[in-house]
mmCIF file of C-alpha atoms and ligand atoms in Angstrom:
data_model
loop_
_atom_site.group_PDB
_atom_site.id
_atom_site.type_symbol
_atom_site.label_atom_id
_atom_site.label_comp_id
_atom_site.label_asym_id
_atom_site.label_seq_id
_atom_site.Cartn_x
_atom_site.Cartn_y
_atom_site.Cartn_z
ATOM 1 C CA MET O 22 -20.724 122.962 72.868
ATOM 2 C CA THR O 23 -20.209 119.233 74.428
ATOM 3 C CA GLY O 24 -19.254 120.755 77.726
ATOM 4 C CA LEU O 25 -22.268 123.052 77.742
ATOM 5 C CA GLN O 26 -24.473 120.570 76.797
ATOM 6 C CA ASP O 27 -23.530 117.717 79.332
ATOM 7 C CA ALA O 28 -23.704 120.813 82.010
ATOM 8 C CA VAL O 29 -26.926 121.507 81.075
ATOM 9 C CA ARG O 30 -28.213 117.682 81.009
ATOM 10 C CA GLY O 31 -26.696 117.613 84.527
ATOM 11 C CA GLY O 32 -28.473 120.477 85.805
ATOM 12 C CA PRO O 33 -31.490 119.763 88.028
ATOM 13 C CA ALA O 34 -35.019 120.306 86.432
ATOM 14 C CA ALA O 35 -37.015 123.138 87.183
ATOM 15 C CA PRO O 36 -38.620 122.605 89.902
ATOM 16 C CA ASN O 37 -42.318 124.111 89.561
ATOM 17 C CA VAL O 38 -43.231 123.866 85.778
ATOM 18 C CA ALA O 39 -46.555 125.715 85.511
ATOM 19 C CA PRO O 40 -48.775 124.314 82.759
ATOM 20 C CA SER O 41 -49.751 126.863 80.896
ATOM 21 C CA LYS O 42 -48.854 128.448 77.495
ATOM 22 C CA VAL O 43 -46.046 130.854 78.203
ATOM 23 C CA ALA O 44 -45.670 134.214 76.222
ATOM 24 C CA LEU O 45 -42.786 135.537 77.811
ATOM 25 C CA SER O 46 -39.538 134.232 78.899
ATOM 26 C CA ILE O 47 -37.304 136.096 81.082
ATOM 27 C CA VAL O 48 -33.817 134.810 81.153
ATOM 28 C CA LEU O 49 -30.845 135.955 83.762
ATOM 29 C CA PRO O 50 -27.475 134.849 84.143
ATOM 30 C CA VAL O 51 -26.521 134.774 87.542
ATOM 31 C CA TYR O 52 -22.991 134.228 88.755
ATOM 32 C CA ASN O 53 -22.075 134.983 92.701
ATOM 33 C CA GLU O 54 -25.126 137.515 92.836
ATOM 34 C CA LYS O 55 -26.933 136.715 96.206
ATOM 35 C CA ASP O 56 -27.456 139.861 97.596
ATOM 36 C CA ASN O 57 -28.915 141.220 94.461
ATOM 37 C CA LEU O 58 -31.489 138.143 93.572
ATOM 38 C CA GLN O 59 -34.516 139.010 96.046
ATOM 39 C CA PRO O 60 -34.616 142.811 95.206
ATOM 40 C CA LEU O 61 -34.320 141.761 91.713
ATOM 41 C CA GLN O 62 -37.462 139.232 91.736
ATOM 42 C CA THR O 63 -39.184 142.064 93.682
ATOM 43 C CA SER O 64 -38.804 144.698 91.284
ATOM 44 C CA LEU O 65 -39.566 141.750 88.095
ATOM 45 C CA THR O 66 -42.994 140.599 89.420
ATOM 46 C CA ARG O 67 -43.518 143.762 90.072
ATOM 47 C CA VAL O 68 -43.129 144.931 86.151
ATOM 48 C CA LEU O 69 -44.559 141.651 85.041
ATOM 49 C CA ASP O 70 -47.673 141.156 86.785
ATOM 50 C CA ALA O 71 -48.732 144.674 85.420
ATOM 51 C CA ILE O 72 -48.502 143.388 81.802
ATOM 52 C CA SER O 73 -51.003 140.697 81.465
ATOM 53 C CA ARG O 74 -48.748 138.010 79.772
ATOM 54 C CA ALA O 75 -48.115 134.502 80.712
ATOM 55 C CA TYR O 76 -44.409 134.630 81.843
ATOM 56 C CA GLU O 77 -41.969 132.612 83.626
ATOM 57 C CA ILE O 78 -38.678 133.599 84.850
ATOM 58 C CA LEU O 79 -35.013 131.726 84.009
ATOM 59 C CA TYR O 80 -32.521 132.156 86.416
ATOM 60 C CA VAL O 81 -29.634 130.283 85.263
ATOM 61 C CA ASP O 82 -26.754 129.781 88.466
ATOM 62 C CA ASP O 83 -23.978 129.791 86.552
ATOM 63 C CA GLY O 84 -21.640 128.001 89.101
ATOM 64 C CA SER O 85 -21.846 130.283 91.808
ATOM 65 C CA SER O 86 -20.177 129.825 95.348
ATOM 66 C CA ASP O 87 -21.819 132.481 97.353
ATOM 67 C CA GLY O 88 -24.933 130.714 98.226
ATOM 68 C CA THR O 89 -26.502 132.296 95.132
ATOM 69 C CA PHE O 90 -28.376 128.820 94.456
ATOM 70 C CA ALA O 91 -29.766 128.930 98.013
ATOM 71 C CA ALA O 92 -31.456 132.173 97.446
ATOM 72 C CA LEU O 93 -32.896 131.168 94.111
ATOM 73 C CA SER O 94 -34.343 127.758 95.670
ATOM 74 C CA ARG O 95 -35.927 129.836 97.764
ATOM 75 C CA ILE O 96 -37.252 132.013 95.004
ATOM 76 C CA ALA O 97 -38.227 129.361 93.234
ATOM 77 C CA GLN O 98 -40.413 127.635 96.111
ATOM 78 C CA ASP O 99 -42.488 130.930 96.681
ATOM 79 C CA ASP O 100 -43.317 131.389 92.865
ATOM 80 C CA ALA O 101 -44.068 128.564 89.932
ATOM 81 C CA ARG O 102 -43.365 130.744 87.533
ATOM 82 C CA VAL O 103 -39.547 130.982 88.420
ATOM 83 C CA LYS O 104 -37.326 128.220 86.957
ATOM 84 C CA VAL O 105 -33.752 127.503 88.212
ATOM 85 C CA LEU O 106 -31.002 126.067 85.766
ATOM 86 C CA ARG O 107 -28.084 125.490 88.033
ATOM 87 C CA LEU O 108 -24.795 124.560 85.665
ATOM 88 C CA ARG O 109 -22.416 122.431 86.948
ATOM 89 C CA ARG O 110 -19.524 124.772 87.108
ATOM 90 C CA ASN O 111 -18.900 128.645 85.731
ATOM 91 C CA PHE O 112 -19.307 128.088 82.210
ATOM 92 C CA GLY O 113 -19.453 132.338 81.727
ATOM 93 C CA GLN O 114 -22.345 134.276 80.750
ATOM 94 C CA THR O 115 -22.800 133.496 77.094
ATOM 95 C CA ALA O 116 -23.000 129.666 78.072
ATOM 96 C CA ALA O 117 -25.414 130.592 80.876
ATOM 97 C CA LEU O 118 -27.565 132.680 78.423
ATOM 98 C CA ALA O 119 -27.262 130.066 76.001
ATOM 99 C CA ALA O 120 -28.462 127.598 78.463
ATOM 100 C CA GLY O 121 -31.307 129.782 79.777
ATOM 101 C CA ILE O 122 -32.740 130.690 76.003
ATOM 102 C CA ASP O 123 -32.218 126.579 75.299
ATOM 103 C CA HIS O 124 -34.934 125.982 78.285
ATOM 104 C CA ALA O 125 -37.294 129.145 77.269
ATOM 105 C CA ARG O 126 -40.682 128.105 76.083
ATOM 106 C CA GLY O 127 -41.994 131.789 75.658
ATOM 107 C CA ASP O 128 -42.614 133.391 72.241
ATOM 108 C CA VAL O 129 -40.733 136.166 73.483
ATOM 109 C CA VAL O 130 -37.171 136.191 75.411
ATOM 110 C CA ILE O 131 -35.975 138.833 77.314
ATOM 111 C CA THR O 132 -32.320 138.667 79.122
ATOM 112 C CA LEU O 133 -31.279 140.807 81.343
ATOM 113 C CA ASP O 134 -28.219 141.022 83.958
ATOM 114 C CA ALA O 135 -28.988 139.627 87.455
ATOM 115 C CA ASP O 136 -26.906 142.378 89.316
ATOM 116 C CA LEU O 137 -29.642 145.179 89.265
ATOM 117 C CA GLN O 138 -27.742 147.124 86.579
ATOM 118 C CA ASN O 139 -30.463 146.395 84.133
ATOM 119 C CA ASP O 140 -34.125 148.012 85.104
ATOM 120 C CA PRO O 141 -37.055 145.331 84.930
ATOM 121 C CA GLU O 142 -38.833 148.507 84.092
ATOM 122 C CA ASP O 143 -37.773 148.950 80.789
ATOM 123 C CA ILE O 144 -39.417 145.185 79.815
ATOM 124 C CA PRO O 145 -42.910 146.862 78.734
ATOM 125 C CA ASN O 146 -40.813 149.434 76.546
ATOM 126 C CA LEU O 147 -38.813 146.750 74.709
ATOM 127 C CA LEU O 148 -42.296 144.698 74.546
ATOM 128 C CA ALA O 149 -43.994 147.159 72.864
ATOM 129 C CA LYS O 150 -41.226 148.073 70.232
ATOM 130 C CA MET O 151 -41.142 144.174 69.437
ATOM 131 C CA ASP O 152 -45.112 144.767 68.973
ATOM 132 C CA GLU O 153 -44.207 147.212 66.124
ATOM 133 C CA GLY O 154 -42.845 143.939 64.092
ATOM 134 C CA TYR O 155 -39.477 143.500 65.445
ATOM 135 C CA ASP O 156 -37.341 140.511 65.860
ATOM 136 C CA VAL O 157 -34.772 141.376 68.421
ATOM 137 C CA VAL O 158 -34.983 144.791 70.493
ATOM 138 C CA SER O 159 -31.848 145.770 72.001
ATOM 139 C CA GLY O 160 -31.037 147.817 74.664
ATOM 140 C CA TRP O 161 -28.880 150.622 74.946
ATOM 141 C CA ARG O 162 -27.358 151.872 77.944
ATOM 142 C CA LYS O 163 -27.188 155.457 76.829
ATOM 143 C CA ASP O 164 -26.492 156.532 80.541
ATOM 144 C CA ARG O 165 -23.906 153.953 81.343
ATOM 145 C CA GLN O 166 -23.113 153.430 84.816
ATOM 146 C CA ASP O 167 -19.633 151.850 84.810
ATOM 147 C CA PRO O 168 -15.903 152.872 84.950
ATOM 148 C CA TRP O 169 -14.881 155.302 82.059
ATOM 149 C CA LEU O 170 -11.214 154.121 81.180
ATOM 150 C CA THR O 171 -11.931 149.952 81.574
ATOM 151 C CA ARG O 172 -15.209 149.772 80.673
ATOM 152 C CA LYS O 173 -17.089 152.812 78.764
ATOM 153 C CA LEU O 174 -14.078 153.665 76.575
ATOM 154 C CA PRO O 175 -13.088 150.040 75.119
ATOM 155 C CA SER O 176 -16.755 148.986 74.855
ATOM 156 C CA SER O 177 -17.675 152.357 72.999
ATOM 157 C CA LEU O 178 -14.820 151.754 70.505
ATOM 158 C CA ALA O 179 -15.684 147.633 70.295
ATOM 159 C CA ASN O 180 -19.375 148.872 69.228
ATOM 160 C CA LYS O 181 -17.925 151.229 66.669
ATOM 161 C CA LEU O 182 -15.917 148.325 65.357
ATOM 162 C CA ILE O 183 -18.557 146.017 65.195
ATOM 163 C CA ALA O 184 -20.824 147.746 63.535
ATOM 164 C CA TRP O 185 -18.581 148.670 61.060
ATOM 165 C CA VAL O 186 -17.507 145.212 60.432
ATOM 166 C CA THR O 187 -20.862 143.794 60.537
ATOM 167 C CA GLY O 188 -23.077 146.388 59.113
ATOM 168 C CA VAL O 189 -25.446 145.894 61.848
ATOM 169 C CA HIS O 190 -25.566 149.533 63.426
ATOM 170 C CA ILE O 191 -26.740 149.241 66.767
ATOM 171 C CA ASN O 192 -24.979 151.516 69.455
ATOM 172 C CA ASP O 193 -24.729 149.055 72.687
ATOM 173 C CA TYR O 194 -23.518 145.388 71.543
ATOM 174 C CA GLY O 195 -22.852 144.723 74.998
ATOM 175 C CA CYS O 196 -25.936 145.486 76.851
ATOM 176 C CA THR O 197 -27.444 142.126 77.942
ATOM 177 C CA LEU O 198 -31.151 143.660 78.331
ATOM 178 C CA LYS O 199 -32.444 142.753 74.989
ATOM 179 C CA ALA O 200 -35.926 141.204 73.533
ATOM 180 C CA TYR O 201 -35.755 138.235 71.077
ATOM 181 C CA ARG O 202 -38.678 136.556 69.251
ATOM 182 C CA ARG O 203 -37.732 132.909 70.232
ATOM 183 C CA GLU O 204 -37.583 131.467 66.929
ATOM 184 C CA VAL O 205 -34.778 133.358 65.638
ATOM 185 C CA PHE O 206 -32.376 131.130 67.962
ATOM 186 C CA GLN O 207 -33.270 128.021 65.805
ATOM 187 C CA ASP O 208 -30.083 126.929 64.537
ATOM 188 C CA VAL O 209 -28.175 129.356 66.236
ATOM 189 C CA ARG O 210 -24.820 127.957 68.275
ATOM 190 C CA ILE O 211 -23.545 130.572 70.443
ATOM 191 C CA TYR O 212 -19.939 130.100 71.716
ATOM 192 C CA GLY O 213 -17.397 132.284 73.650
ATOM 193 C CA GLU O 214 -18.565 135.944 74.605
ATOM 194 C CA MET O 215 -20.539 135.729 71.603
ATOM 195 C CA HIS O 216 -23.953 136.598 72.814
ATOM 196 C CA ARG O 217 -22.880 140.149 72.464
ATOM 197 C CA LEU O 218 -22.452 139.772 68.516
ATOM 198 C CA LEU O 219 -26.086 138.510 68.395
ATOM 199 C CA PRO O 220 -27.911 141.262 67.038
ATOM 200 C CA ALA O 221 -25.600 141.320 64.254
ATOM 201 C CA TYR O 222 -25.336 137.636 63.918
ATOM 202 C CA LEU O 223 -29.245 137.196 63.950
ATOM 203 C CA ALA O 224 -29.904 140.069 61.395
ATOM 204 C CA TRP O 225 -27.592 138.469 58.901
ATOM 205 C CA GLY O 226 -29.954 135.350 59.381
ATOM 206 C CA GLY O 227 -32.846 137.511 58.723
ATOM 207 C CA ALA O 228 -33.745 138.797 61.858
ATOM 208 C CA SER O 229 -34.995 142.583 62.017
ATOM 209 C CA VAL O 230 -33.093 144.414 64.654
ATOM 210 C CA THR O 231 -33.624 147.565 66.316
ATOM 211 C CA GLU O 232 -32.659 149.244 69.601
ATOM 212 C CA ILE O 233 -34.205 151.640 72.373
ATOM 213 C CA PRO O 234 -32.540 153.527 74.807
ATOM 214 C CA VAL O 235 -32.570 151.702 78.494
ATOM 215 C CA ARG O 236 -31.743 152.622 82.014
ATOM 216 C CA HIS O 237 -28.301 151.744 84.015
ATOM 217 C CA HIS O 238 -27.436 151.533 87.314
ATOM 218 C CA PRO O 239 -24.312 151.280 88.997
ATOM 219 C CA ARG O 240 -23.564 148.009 90.773
ATOM 220 C CA ILE O 241 -24.180 148.028 94.442
ATOM 221 C CA HIS O 242 -24.017 144.499 95.630
ATOM 222 C CA GLY O 243 -21.273 142.085 94.342
ATOM 223 C CA LYS O 244 -18.462 142.694 91.939
ATOM 224 C CA SER O 245 -18.298 142.939 87.975
ATOM 225 C CA LYS O 246 -16.508 139.789 86.886
ATOM 226 C CA TYR O 247 -15.256 141.384 83.802
ATOM 227 C CA GLY O 248 -12.223 143.643 82.867
ATOM 228 C CA LEU O 249 -10.257 144.757 80.286
ATOM 229 C CA SER O 250 -9.423 141.709 78.603
ATOM 230 C CA ARG O 251 -12.806 140.887 77.701
ATOM 231 C CA THR O 252 -12.805 143.396 74.749
ATOM 232 C CA PHE O 253 -10.308 141.322 73.111
ATOM 233 C CA LYS O 254 -12.086 138.414 73.396
ATOM 234 C CA VAL O 255 -15.000 139.751 71.531
ATOM 235 C CA LEU O 256 -12.672 141.329 68.606
ATOM 236 C CA LEU O 257 -11.513 137.574 68.249
ATOM 237 C CA ASP O 258 -15.278 136.461 68.314
ATOM 238 C CA LEU O 259 -15.836 139.188 65.766
ATOM 239 C CA MET O 260 -13.472 137.899 63.410
ATOM 240 C CA THR O 261 -14.908 134.305 63.694
ATOM 241 C CA ILE O 262 -18.637 135.506 62.978
ATOM 242 C CA LYS O 263 -17.286 137.280 60.193
ATOM 243 C CA PHE O 264 -15.320 134.417 58.803
ATOM 244 C CA LEU O 265 -17.912 131.892 59.539
ATOM 245 C CA SER O 266 -21.119 134.369 58.124
ATOM 246 C CA GLY O 267 -19.180 135.403 54.850
ATOM 247 C CA TYR O 268 -17.271 132.195 54.094
ATOM 248 C CA SER O 269 -18.206 129.288 56.104
ATOM 249 C CA THR O 270 -19.460 127.166 53.285
ATOM 250 C CA LYS O 271 -16.526 128.338 50.876
ATOM 251 C CA PRO O 272 -13.418 128.705 52.990
ATOM 252 C CA ILE O 273 -11.242 128.302 49.486
ATOM 253 C CA TYR O 274 -12.340 131.767 48.592
ATOM 254 C CA VAL O 275 -10.539 133.514 51.313
ATOM 255 C CA PHE O 276 -7.735 131.377 51.641
ATOM 256 C CA GLY O 277 -7.817 130.959 47.684
ATOM 257 C CA THR O 278 -7.450 134.749 47.043
ATOM 258 C CA ALA O 279 -5.031 135.421 49.449
ATOM 259 C CA GLY O 280 -2.845 132.611 48.325
ATOM 260 C CA ALA O 281 -3.502 133.335 44.808
ATOM 261 C CA ALA O 282 -2.283 137.425 45.343
ATOM 262 C CA SER O 283 0.728 135.741 47.297
ATOM 263 C CA VAL O 284 1.993 133.568 44.415
ATOM 264 C CA ALA O 285 1.333 136.559 41.926
ATOM 265 C CA LEU O 286 3.371 138.806 43.855
ATOM 266 C CA GLY O 287 6.358 135.731 44.257
ATOM 267 C CA VAL O 288 6.176 135.376 40.596
ATOM 268 C CA MET O 289 6.267 139.102 40.008
ATOM 269 C CA PHE O 290 9.268 139.290 42.034
ATOM 270 C CA GLY O 291 11.344 136.287 40.908
ATOM 271 C CA VAL O 292 10.774 138.096 37.197
ATOM 272 C CA TYR O 293 12.073 141.016 37.961
ATOM 273 C CA VAL O 294 15.063 139.233 39.940
ATOM 274 C CA LEU O 295 15.555 137.555 36.642
ATOM 275 C CA TYR O 296 15.378 140.669 34.698
ATOM 276 C CA GLN O 297 17.903 142.157 36.920
ATOM 277 C CA LYS O 298 20.294 139.514 36.676
ATOM 278 C CA PHE O 299 19.787 139.711 32.706
ATOM 279 C CA PHE O 300 19.774 143.301 32.157
ATOM 280 C CA GLU O 301 21.377 145.301 35.217
ATOM 281 C CA ASP O 302 23.683 142.698 36.307
ATOM 282 C CA VAL O 303 22.535 142.197 39.874
ATOM 283 C CA PHE O 304 23.260 138.732 40.710
ATOM 284 C CA ALA O 305 20.387 136.805 42.198
ATOM 285 C CA HIS O 306 22.130 135.464 45.279
ATOM 286 C CA ARG O 307 23.134 139.144 45.999
ATOM 287 C CA ASN O 308 19.398 140.171 45.375
ATOM 288 C CA PRO O 309 17.101 140.380 48.287
ATOM 289 C CA PHE O 310 13.687 140.245 45.817
ATOM 290 C CA LEU O 311 14.874 136.764 45.383
ATOM 291 C CA LEU O 312 14.202 135.919 49.207
ATOM 292 C CA LEU O 313 10.389 137.904 48.623
ATOM 293 C CA ALA O 314 9.746 135.742 45.375
ATOM 294 C CA VAL O 315 10.379 132.411 47.349
ATOM 295 C CA PHE O 316 8.531 133.328 50.216
ATOM 296 C CA LEU O 317 5.470 134.869 48.386
ATOM 297 C CA SER O 318 5.170 132.145 46.537
ATOM 298 C CA LEU O 319 5.346 129.529 49.154
ATOM 299 C CA VAL O 320 3.013 131.503 51.659
ATOM 300 C CA GLY O 321 0.432 131.284 48.456
ATOM 301 C CA VAL O 322 0.522 127.814 47.882
ATOM 302 C CA GLN O 323 0.457 127.376 51.673
ATOM 303 C CA LEU O 324 -2.513 129.303 51.849
ATOM 304 C CA ILE O 325 -4.434 127.650 49.060
ATOM 305 C CA LEU O 326 -3.762 124.125 50.340
ATOM 306 C CA MET O 327 -5.096 125.638 53.634
ATOM 307 C CA GLY O 328 -8.116 126.560 52.055
ATOM 308 C CA LEU O 329 -8.741 123.393 50.401
ATOM 309 C CA LEU O 330 -8.301 121.630 53.768
ATOM 310 C CA ALA O 331 -11.151 123.966 55.501
ATOM 311 C CA GLU O 332 -13.319 123.072 52.338
ATOM 312 C CA VAL O 333 -12.980 119.493 53.566
ATOM 313 C CA SER O 334 -13.655 120.392 57.308
ATOM 314 C CA VAL O 335 -16.640 122.434 56.147
ATOM 315 C CA ARG O 336 -18.103 119.798 54.348
ATOM 316 C CA THR O 337 -17.439 117.382 57.258
ATOM 317 C CA TYR O 338 -19.221 119.937 59.696
ATOM 318 C CA TYR O 339 -22.295 120.086 57.683
ATOM 319 C CA GLU O 340 -22.774 116.628 56.405
ATOM 320 C CA SER O 341 -21.741 115.101 59.600
ATOM 321 C CA GLN O 342 -24.152 116.573 61.612
ATOM 322 C CA GLY O 343 -27.079 116.922 59.190
ATOM 323 C CA LYS O 344 -27.017 120.926 59.036
ATOM 324 C CA THR O 345 -28.440 122.578 56.002
ATOM 325 C CA VAL O 346 -26.598 126.018 54.743
ATOM 326 C CA TYR O 347 -29.645 127.662 54.997
ATOM 327 C CA THR O 348 -32.198 128.465 57.666
ATOM 328 C CA ILE O 349 -35.901 128.465 56.959
ATOM 329 C CA ARG O 350 -38.698 130.985 58.468
ATOM 330 C CA GLN O 351 -41.834 129.443 57.730
ATOM 331 C CA LYS O 352 -43.344 126.645 56.018
ATOM 332 C CA LEU O 353 -46.825 126.555 54.231
ATOM 333 C CA ASN O 354 -48.789 122.829 54.100
ATOM 334 C CA LEU O 355 -45.276 121.171 55.039
ATOM 335 C CA ASP O 356 -44.247 119.237 57.781
HETATM 336 N N1 LIG P 170 -22.266 136.341 84.797
HETATM 337 C C1 LIG P 170 -22.591 134.760 84.763
HETATM 338 N N2 LIG P 170 -21.033 134.239 84.399
HETATM 339 C C2 LIG P 170 -20.277 134.564 84.664
HETATM 340 C C3 LIG P 170 -19.838 136.085 84.708
HETATM 341 C C4 LIG P 170 -20.969 137.298 85.169
HETATM 342 O O1 LIG P 170 -23.486 134.324 84.371
HETATM 343 O O2 LIG P 170 -18.829 133.883 84.425
HETATM 344 C C5 LIG P 170 -23.637 137.030 85.036
HETATM 345 C C6 LIG P 170 -23.061 138.144 86.160
HETATM 346 O O3 LIG P 170 -23.809 137.339 87.581
HETATM 347 C C7 LIG P 170 -24.551 139.278 85.814
HETATM 348 C C8 LIG P 170 -24.272 139.452 84.454
HETATM 349 O O4 LIG P 170 -23.696 137.855 83.722
HETATM 350 O O5 LIG P 170 -25.658 138.556 86.022
HETATM 351 C C9 LIG P 170 -23.162 140.255 84.022
HETATM 352 O O6 LIG P 170 -21.925 140.013 84.848
HETATM 353 P P1 LIG P 170 -21.255 141.572 85.072
HETATM 354 O O7 LIG P 170 -22.259 142.487 85.656
HETATM 355 O O8 LIG P 170 -20.175 140.990 85.962
HETATM 356 O O9 LIG P 170 -20.730 142.300 83.632
HETATM 357 P P2 LIG P 170 -20.696 143.960 83.659
HETATM 358 O O10 LIG P 170 -22.328 144.069 83.631
HETATM 359 O O11 LIG P 170 -19.526 144.393 84.580
HETATM 360 O O12 LIG P 170 -20.344 143.847 82.057
HETATM 361 MG MG1 LIG P 171 -22.955 144.440 85.556
#
């Protein structure tokens, strides 16, 4: 995270800070989207001005090299509600979103892509759903306008897997267009491609999550920054958050269980080898089960030791940063 924090600290302060209290923050990650920005801004302001809520639009320039920053500067000059955060280099969409969310001041944060594939017209629908009391409203690109083989197919498989593993059943984890109550981000750190897993992660933390269908348009200007390889990263992230959420305070339960099972199997095979030696005249040095017995016992012991090491790192992690193993929703008569 230090890289990201450095980058954010190094970025310029928002140029025109509006003094009024902000109800709504729109956060957009932007990487080489020069030609999309002006039409996007026009459409955003048209939609947002029709909603009577004080808002800010936060563009995070994720190290673009195509004149995106110049275009954003012009937009920010014309409108004090536009904030621009410029990262030092290309950190990736998740980091850009994290930076934007960290700097958002609205009670509700809405994220969307800056490539005109998400439609600002959906914002009022998301807000209406939020008003029903949800903490997170996720967009579902029901009619997604992307190539089938490289994007829609892997994405639909990944979505099913994520829903199954996390137990949080929404159809489109990958859609950036989502609305969040800002308070749900307290103590949430996102890494890798993890913004895709946010609904599940936040739901585990106690947030109420729902989804609504949203529009989706084909990309007109610029190129998609992703291909198939992203799906694989998302899967690795999924494994990480599943582990972190379920066992981050007790890794020994995972390693210890696997280790104990392995040792038990090893002992079983060992006994079988002895049985065969004494009762079936199979010499131990000719018995392949001997190898299994030794191998499983060793692996088991290793796993248990790894679990103990993980326990030590977990304690260091929480205690060195003063992190608690819980998060608080509300306090009454307390600071
Ligand atoms: N993006 C970003 N940093 C990156 C890659 C992408 O900020 O390293 C932004 C990009 O400008 C766009 C959004 O993230 O606003 C989604 O990217 P893209 O449209 O390429 O993804 P796709 O819609 O094809 O999944
Ligand atoms: Mg896109």
